[in-house]
Coordinates of C-alpha atoms in Angstrom, one line a residue:
M9 CA 147.1 142.9 146.3
R10 CA 145.7 140.9 143.4
F11 CA 141.9 140.7 142.8
K12 CA 140.2 137.6 141.3
K13 CA 138.9 138.3 137.8
F14 CA 135.2 137.4 137.2
D15 CA 133.8 135.4 134.4
P16 CA 133.1 137.5 131.2
I17 CA 129.3 137.1 131.1
P18 CA 128.6 138.6 134.6
V19 CA 131.1 141.4 133.9
Y20 CA 129.3 142.2 130.6
L21 CA 126.0 142.3 132.3
L22 CA 127.4 144.5 135.1
M23 CA 128.7 146.9 132.4
G24 CA 125.2 147.1 130.9
F25 CA 123.4 147.6 134.2
V26 CA 125.7 150.2 135.7
E27 CA 126.1 152.2 132.5
G28 CA 122.3 152.1 132.0
A29 CA 121.8 153.5 135.5
G30 CA 124.4 156.2 135.2
F31 CA 123.3 157.3 131.7
A32 CA 119.6 157.4 132.6
C33 CA 120.4 159.4 135.8
F34 CA 122.1 161.9 133.5
A35 CA 119.9 161.8 130.4
T36 CA 116.5 162.1 132.2
M37 CA 117.3 165.7 133.3
A38 CA 119.9 166.7 130.7
A39 CA 117.5 168.7 128.5
V40 CA 116.0 170.4 131.4
Y41 CA 119.4 171.3 132.8
R42 CA 120.6 172.7 129.5
I43 CA 117.5 174.9 129.0
T44 CA 116.9 176.1 132.6
E45 CA 120.3 176.1 134.2
A46 CA 122.6 176.8 131.2
G47 CA 120.1 178.8 129.2
L48 CA 121.0 177.3 125.8
N49 CA 119.0 178.5 122.8
P50 CA 117.7 176.0 120.2
L51 CA 120.7 176.4 117.9
E52 CA 123.1 175.8 120.9
L53 CA 121.1 172.7 121.8
I54 CA 121.6 171.3 118.3
L55 CA 125.3 172.2 118.3
V56 CA 125.7 170.2 121.6
G57 CA 124.5 167.1 119.8
T58 CA 126.6 167.9 116.8
A59 CA 129.7 168.1 119.0
L60 CA 129.0 164.7 120.4
E61 CA 128.4 163.0 117.1
A62 CA 131.4 164.8 115.5
A63 CA 133.7 163.4 118.2
V64 CA 132.2 159.9 117.6
F65 CA 132.7 160.2 113.9
L66 CA 136.3 161.4 114.1
F67 CA 137.5 159.0 116.8
E68 CA 135.5 155.8 116.1
I69 CA 138.1 154.2 113.9
P70 CA 141.3 155.2 115.7
T71 CA 139.9 153.9 119.1
G72 CA 138.6 150.7 117.5
V73 CA 142.0 150.0 116.1
V74 CA 143.6 150.6 119.4
A75 CA 141.3 147.9 120.9
D76 CA 142.4 145.5 118.2
V77 CA 146.1 146.1 118.6
F78 CA 146.6 146.8 122.3
S79 CA 143.8 145.7 124.7
R80 CA 140.0 145.7 124.5
R81 CA 139.8 145.6 128.3
L82 CA 142.0 148.8 128.5
S83 CA 139.9 150.4 125.8
L84 CA 136.7 149.9 127.8
I85 CA 138.2 151.1 131.0
I86 CA 139.5 154.3 129.4
G87 CA 136.1 154.8 127.6
F88 CA 134.0 154.6 130.7
A89 CA 136.3 156.9 132.6
L90 CA 136.1 159.5 129.8
I91 CA 132.3 159.2 129.5
G92 CA 131.9 159.6 133.3
A93 CA 134.3 162.6 133.4
G94 CA 132.5 164.3 130.5
I95 CA 129.1 164.0 132.0
M96 CA 130.3 165.3 135.4
L97 CA 132.0 168.2 133.7
E98 CA 128.7 169.2 132.0
G99 CA 126.9 169.1 135.3
A100 CA 129.5 171.1 137.2
F101 CA 129.6 174.1 134.8
P102 CA 126.4 175.3 133.1
L103 CA 128.2 177.1 130.3
F104 CA 127.8 176.6 126.6
G105 CA 131.5 176.2 125.9
T106 CA 132.0 173.8 128.8
I107 CA 129.0 171.7 127.7
L108 CA 130.5 171.5 124.2
L109 CA 133.8 170.3 125.6
A110 CA 132.0 167.9 127.9
Q111 CA 130.1 166.4 125.0
A112 CA 133.3 166.0 123.0
V113 CA 135.0 164.2 125.9
W114 CA 132.0 162.0 126.3
G115 CA 132.0 161.2 122.5
V116 CA 135.6 160.2 122.5
G117 CA 135.0 158.0 125.5
Y118 CA 132.0 156.3 123.8
T119 CA 134.2 155.4 120.8
F120 CA 136.6 153.5 123.1
T121 CA 133.6 151.4 124.3
S122 CA 131.5 150.9 121.1
G123 CA 133.8 148.6 119.2
A124 CA 135.7 147.0 122.0
R125 CA 132.7 145.8 124.1
Q126 CA 131.2 143.4 121.6
A127 CA 134.6 142.2 120.4
W128 CA 135.9 141.6 124.0
L129 CA 132.9 139.4 124.8
A130 CA 133.1 137.5 121.5
D131 CA 136.8 136.7 122.2
E132 CA 136.2 135.7 125.8
L133 CA 133.3 133.3 124.9
G134 CA 134.7 131.9 121.7
D135 CA 132.8 130.8 118.6
D136 CA 130.4 128.5 120.5
G137 CA 129.7 130.7 123.4
G138 CA 126.2 132.0 122.5
V139 CA 127.4 135.6 122.0
G140 CA 124.1 136.7 120.4
D141 CA 122.1 135.6 123.4
V142 CA 124.4 137.4 125.8
F143 CA 124.1 140.6 123.7
L144 CA 120.3 140.4 124.2
R145 CA 120.6 139.7 127.9
G146 CA 123.0 142.7 128.2
S147 CA 120.4 144.9 126.5
Q148 CA 117.8 143.8 129.2
F149 CA 120.2 144.6 132.0
T150 CA 120.9 148.0 130.5
R151 CA 117.2 148.8 130.6
M152 CA 116.8 147.6 134.2
G153 CA 119.7 149.8 135.2
G154 CA 117.9 152.6 133.3
L155 CA 114.8 152.2 135.4
L156 CA 116.9 152.7 138.5
G157 CA 118.6 155.7 137.0
I158 CA 115.4 157.4 136.1
G159 CA 114.1 157.2 139.7
L160 CA 117.4 158.4 141.0
S161 CA 117.5 161.3 138.6
V162 CA 114.1 162.5 139.6
A163 CA 114.9 162.3 143.3
L164 CA 118.2 164.2 142.9
A165 CA 116.8 166.8 140.5
S166 CA 114.1 167.7 143.0
A167 CA 116.9 169.0 145.2
F168 CA 119.3 170.3 142.5
I169 CA 119.0 169.6 138.8
A170 CA 122.7 169.6 138.1
L171 CA 123.2 166.9 140.8
S172 CA 121.5 164.3 138.6
L173 CA 124.1 164.9 135.9
I174 CA 127.1 164.9 138.4
V175 CA 125.9 161.7 140.1
G176 CA 125.2 160.0 136.7
G177 CA 128.7 160.7 135.5
A178 CA 130.2 159.6 138.8
I179 CA 128.4 156.2 138.5
I180 CA 129.9 155.5 135.1
L181 CA 133.3 156.7 136.4
C182 CA 133.1 154.3 139.3
L183 CA 132.3 151.5 136.8
A184 CA 135.7 152.2 135.1
V185 CA 137.4 151.8 138.4
V186 CA 135.6 148.5 139.3
L187 CA 136.5 147.0 135.9
V188 CA 140.2 147.5 136.6
F189 CA 139.8 144.9 139.3
V190 CA 137.2 142.4 138.0
M191 CA 137.4 142.4 134.2
P192 CA 139.2 139.5 132.6
E193 CA 140.9 139.4 129.2
R194 CA 141.9 135.8 128.4
G195 CA 140.7 135.4 124.8
F196 CA 142.5 138.2 123.2
T197 CA 146.3 138.3 122.3
P198 CA 147.6 141.7 121.5
T199 CA 150.3 142.3 119.0
P200 CA 153.7 141.4 120.8
R201 CA 155.7 144.4 121.9
S202 CA 158.6 143.4 119.6
E203 CA 156.3 143.5 116.6
R204 CA 154.6 146.7 117.4
Q205 CA 155.5 149.5 115.0
T206 CA 153.1 151.9 116.6
W207 CA 151.4 153.8 113.8
N208 CA 152.4 151.2 111.2
S209 CA 150.7 148.5 113.2
L210 CA 147.6 150.6 113.6
K211 CA 147.5 151.4 109.9
T212 CA 147.8 147.8 109.0
T213 CA 144.9 146.8 111.2
L214 CA 142.7 149.6 110.0
S215 CA 143.5 148.9 106.4
S216 CA 142.7 145.2 106.8
G217 CA 139.4 146.1 108.5
I218 CA 138.3 148.3 105.7
T219 CA 139.4 145.7 103.1
A220 CA 137.3 143.1 105.0
V221 CA 134.2 145.3 104.6
R222 CA 134.9 146.1 101.0
M223 CA 135.3 142.5 100.0
H224 CA 132.2 141.3 101.8
H225 CA 129.0 142.6 100.2
V226 CA 126.9 141.9 103.3
L227 CA 129.2 143.9 105.5
M228 CA 129.3 146.8 103.0
A229 CA 125.5 146.7 102.9
V230 CA 125.2 146.8 106.7
I231 CA 127.5 149.9 106.8
V232 CA 125.4 151.7 104.2
I233 CA 122.2 150.7 106.1
E234 CA 123.6 152.2 109.3
L235 CA 124.3 155.5 107.4
F236 CA 120.6 155.8 106.7
Y237 CA 119.7 154.8 110.2
G238 CA 121.8 157.6 111.6
A239 CA 120.3 160.1 109.2
S240 CA 116.7 159.1 110.2
S241 CA 117.1 158.6 113.9
E242 CA 118.7 162.1 114.5
P243 CA 115.7 164.2 113.3
F244 CA 113.1 161.8 114.8
D245 CA 114.8 161.9 118.2
R246 CA 115.0 165.7 118.2
L247 CA 111.6 166.5 116.6
W248 CA 109.1 164.0 118.0
G249 CA 108.8 165.9 121.3
K250 CA 108.3 169.2 119.5
H251 CA 105.7 167.7 117.2
M252 CA 103.8 166.3 120.2
L253 CA 103.8 169.7 122.0
D254 CA 102.9 171.7 118.9
S255 CA 100.2 169.3 117.6
F256 CA 98.4 167.9 120.7
A257 CA 96.8 168.9 124.0
F258 CA 98.1 166.5 126.5
P259 CA 95.4 164.7 128.5
A260 CA 94.8 166.2 131.9
I261 CA 94.6 162.8 133.7
W262 CA 95.4 163.1 137.4
N263 CA 96.5 166.6 136.6
L264 CA 99.6 165.3 134.9
N265 CA 101.5 168.0 132.9
F266 CA 103.5 167.4 129.7
V267 CA 106.8 166.9 131.6
V268 CA 105.3 164.0 133.6
W269 CA 103.9 162.6 130.4
F270 CA 107.3 162.6 128.8
G271 CA 108.7 160.8 131.8
I272 CA 105.9 158.2 131.6
I273 CA 106.7 157.6 128.0
E274 CA 110.4 157.0 128.8
V275 CA 109.5 154.5 131.6
I276 CA 107.1 152.6 129.3
V277 CA 109.8 152.4 126.7
L278 CA 112.3 150.9 129.2
V279 CA 109.8 148.4 130.8
F280 CA 108.4 147.2 127.5
G281 CA 111.9 147.1 126.0
I282 CA 112.9 144.6 128.6
G283 CA 109.9 142.4 127.7
A284 CA 110.5 142.8 124.0
T285 CA 114.1 141.7 124.2
A286 CA 113.1 138.7 126.5
L287 CA 110.4 137.7 123.9
L288 CA 113.0 137.9 121.1
R289 CA 115.5 135.8 123.0
R290 CA 112.9 133.0 123.6
A291 CA 111.4 133.2 120.1
V292 CA 114.5 133.1 117.9
D293 CA 118.2 132.2 118.0
V294 CA 120.0 135.2 116.6
D295 CA 123.2 133.2 116.4
L296 CA 121.7 131.1 113.5
A297 CA 122.7 132.2 110.0
G298 CA 119.9 134.1 108.3
V299 CA 117.9 134.9 111.4
P300 CA 119.3 138.4 112.0
L301 CA 118.5 139.4 108.4
R302 CA 114.8 138.3 108.7
I303 CA 114.4 140.1 112.0
L304 CA 116.0 143.3 110.8
T305 CA 114.0 143.4 107.6
G306 CA 110.7 143.3 109.5
A307 CA 112.0 145.7 112.1
N308 CA 113.0 148.3 109.5
G309 CA 109.5 148.0 107.9
L310 CA 107.9 148.6 111.3
T311 CA 110.0 151.6 112.0
M312 CA 109.4 153.1 108.6
G313 CA 105.6 152.6 109.0
A314 CA 105.6 154.0 112.5
A315 CA 107.4 157.2 111.5
L316 CA 105.0 157.8 108.7
V317 CA 101.9 157.2 110.9
F318 CA 103.3 159.4 113.6
A319 CA 103.9 162.2 111.1
L320 CA 100.4 162.1 109.7
S321 CA 98.3 161.1 112.7
G322 CA 96.1 163.6 114.5
N323 CA 95.4 161.3 117.4
F324 CA 97.3 161.7 120.6
A325 CA 97.1 158.0 121.7
L326 CA 98.1 156.7 118.2
S327 CA 101.0 159.1 118.0
V328 CA 102.3 158.1 121.4
S329 CA 102.0 154.5 120.4
M330 CA 104.1 155.1 117.3
V331 CA 106.8 156.7 119.4
L332 CA 106.8 153.7 121.7
L333 CA 106.9 151.3 118.8
T334 CA 109.8 153.1 117.2
A335 CA 111.8 153.1 120.4
L336 CA 111.0 149.5 121.3
V337 CA 112.0 148.2 117.8
R338 CA 115.3 150.1 117.9
S339 CA 116.3 148.9 121.3
A340 CA 115.3 145.3 120.7
T341 CA 117.1 145.0 117.4
G342 CA 120.4 146.7 118.4
P343 CA 121.8 143.4 119.8
V344 CA 120.6 141.6 116.7
V345 CA 122.8 143.8 114.5
D346 CA 125.7 143.1 116.9
A347 CA 125.1 139.3 116.5
W348 CA 124.9 139.6 112.7
L349 CA 128.2 141.5 112.5
N350 CA 129.8 139.0 114.9
Q351 CA 128.8 136.1 112.5
M352 CA 130.6 137.7 109.6
V353 CA 133.9 139.2 110.9
E354 CA 137.2 137.6 111.9
S355 CA 138.2 138.1 115.5
R356 CA 141.2 140.3 114.7
Y357 CA 139.1 142.8 112.8
K358 CA 136.0 142.7 115.0
A359 CA 136.6 145.9 117.0
T360 CA 137.5 147.8 113.8
V361 CA 134.4 146.7 111.9
F362 CA 132.1 147.4 114.8
S363 CA 133.7 150.8 114.9
L364 CA 133.1 151.4 111.2
H365 CA 129.5 150.4 111.8
S366 CA 129.1 153.0 114.6
Q367 CA 131.0 155.6 112.6
S368 CA 128.6 155.2 109.7
N369 CA 125.7 156.0 112.0
A370 CA 127.5 159.1 113.4
F371 CA 128.3 160.3 109.8
G372 CA 124.6 160.0 108.9
Q373 CA 123.6 162.0 112.0
V374 CA 126.2 164.8 111.5
V375 CA 125.9 165.2 107.8
L376 CA 122.3 164.4 106.9
G377 CA 120.6 165.1 110.3
P378 CA 120.9 168.9 109.9
V379 CA 119.5 168.6 106.4
M380 CA 116.3 167.2 107.9
G381 CA 116.4 170.1 110.4
G382 CA 116.6 172.5 107.4
I383 CA 113.5 170.9 106.0
A384 CA 111.7 171.4 109.3
I385 CA 112.6 175.1 109.3
L386 CA 111.8 175.7 105.6
T387 CA 108.6 173.7 105.6
S388 CA 107.3 172.0 108.7
V389 CA 108.2 169.5 111.4
R390 CA 105.6 167.2 110.0
A391 CA 107.4 167.3 106.6
A392 CA 110.7 166.4 108.2
L393 CA 109.1 163.5 110.0
I394 CA 107.7 162.2 106.7
G395 CA 111.3 162.5 105.5
V396 CA 112.4 160.2 108.3
A397 CA 110.2 157.5 106.8
V398 CA 111.5 158.2 103.3
L399 CA 115.1 157.7 104.6
L400 CA 114.3 154.2 105.7
V401 CA 113.2 153.1 102.2
P402 CA 116.7 152.5 100.9
P403 CA 117.6 150.2 103.9
Q404 CA 114.4 148.2 103.2
G405 CA 115.5 147.8 99.6
I406 CA 118.9 146.6 100.7
Y407 CA 117.5 144.1 103.1
A408 CA 115.2 142.8 100.3
W409 CA 118.3 142.5 98.0
L410 CA 120.3 140.6 100.7
G411 CA 117.4 138.3 101.3
L412 CA 117.1 137.5 97.6
R413 CA 120.8 136.8 97.3
R414 CA 120.6 134.5 100.3
S415 CA 117.7 132.6 98.8
E416 CA 119.5 132.2 95.6
G417 CA 122.6 131.0 97.4
D418 CA 120.5 128.4 99.4
S419 CA 118.9 127.2 96.1
E420 CA 122.4 126.7 94.6
K421 CA 123.5 124.6 97.6
Q422 CA 120.5 122.3 97.2
K423 CA 121.2 121.5 93.6

């Protein structure tokens, strides 16, 4: 029995919504599960994250190349299946070794989706399909799914904490099954079977993708910027909660404890994130040349300032505001980066370049993230958070340099 394939935009939005719901169902209670059910100590908690990022770093390029040579649709289906299976495995067995394995499986699955998703949509819509706008809409749908997932996670965890992880993984696994029947692939032509030389073909595509980055100064700059983003986001994400707990007495409004406060913060980030992305879509056209650079320059400056204020502030409300600002800026600008890369990369190299971009982030997290953790141990959490702001200074300088080069180029064209 043959099933009718849907149009690409509804399928892309479906992916975002369902993945957002499944991931939020898992992530809302993941930390609680690892501490209370699996009994992981702080070092083991860090190693869990390292296993995930190491898998992403090692497999990002190979899986991106597979998406370029064979099928982006197939790559996405495999990726979601592995992500769902990895999350379910973690929830089923509260053991450190099993959780490490589950994170590695999840990380490999993520690499199958990270490069292929954007490249698949760009190919299906073509050059004039408003890809950047769809990226922003997809981000909104992901957050709406996340709201549903948070509520589902709390309801399931009140009965059995591990159930929220198992169901979250099952949702993403079901997404993979649904995509088998509804996902089209009309804009991409894989290398003909007669021309495939397996590893030789993969090597050629990979080499060409790296060459494209090396020969394009803007692409190279974006990859370097992402390295610093990864290095700064890892310590902030791991340490902001500890800083809040160590430095502040949470307000006892309506007898809310700190666990509920953390949940409230997560919901606020999701709700305001939807609004921020909608505002960005209406205010600017990210598919226009030069627009993504201006947005990202301002966003990096905001994130850098927010990290510094958060580290130095002694006020609870101001500190929470800085956490929210950081999360909102990150979530709203993610699709802008995708649109910027899409403007600069040829179709045949898109999945590989998107993968190089993600791999750079993972490299920053794996290699430089623990260095910031060492600073927190040797000095203080506050010092490490100040270091987060310092790590965002080089990207700001690179953005300024790119803006200057663009201005000089525009001046030359007008002569």
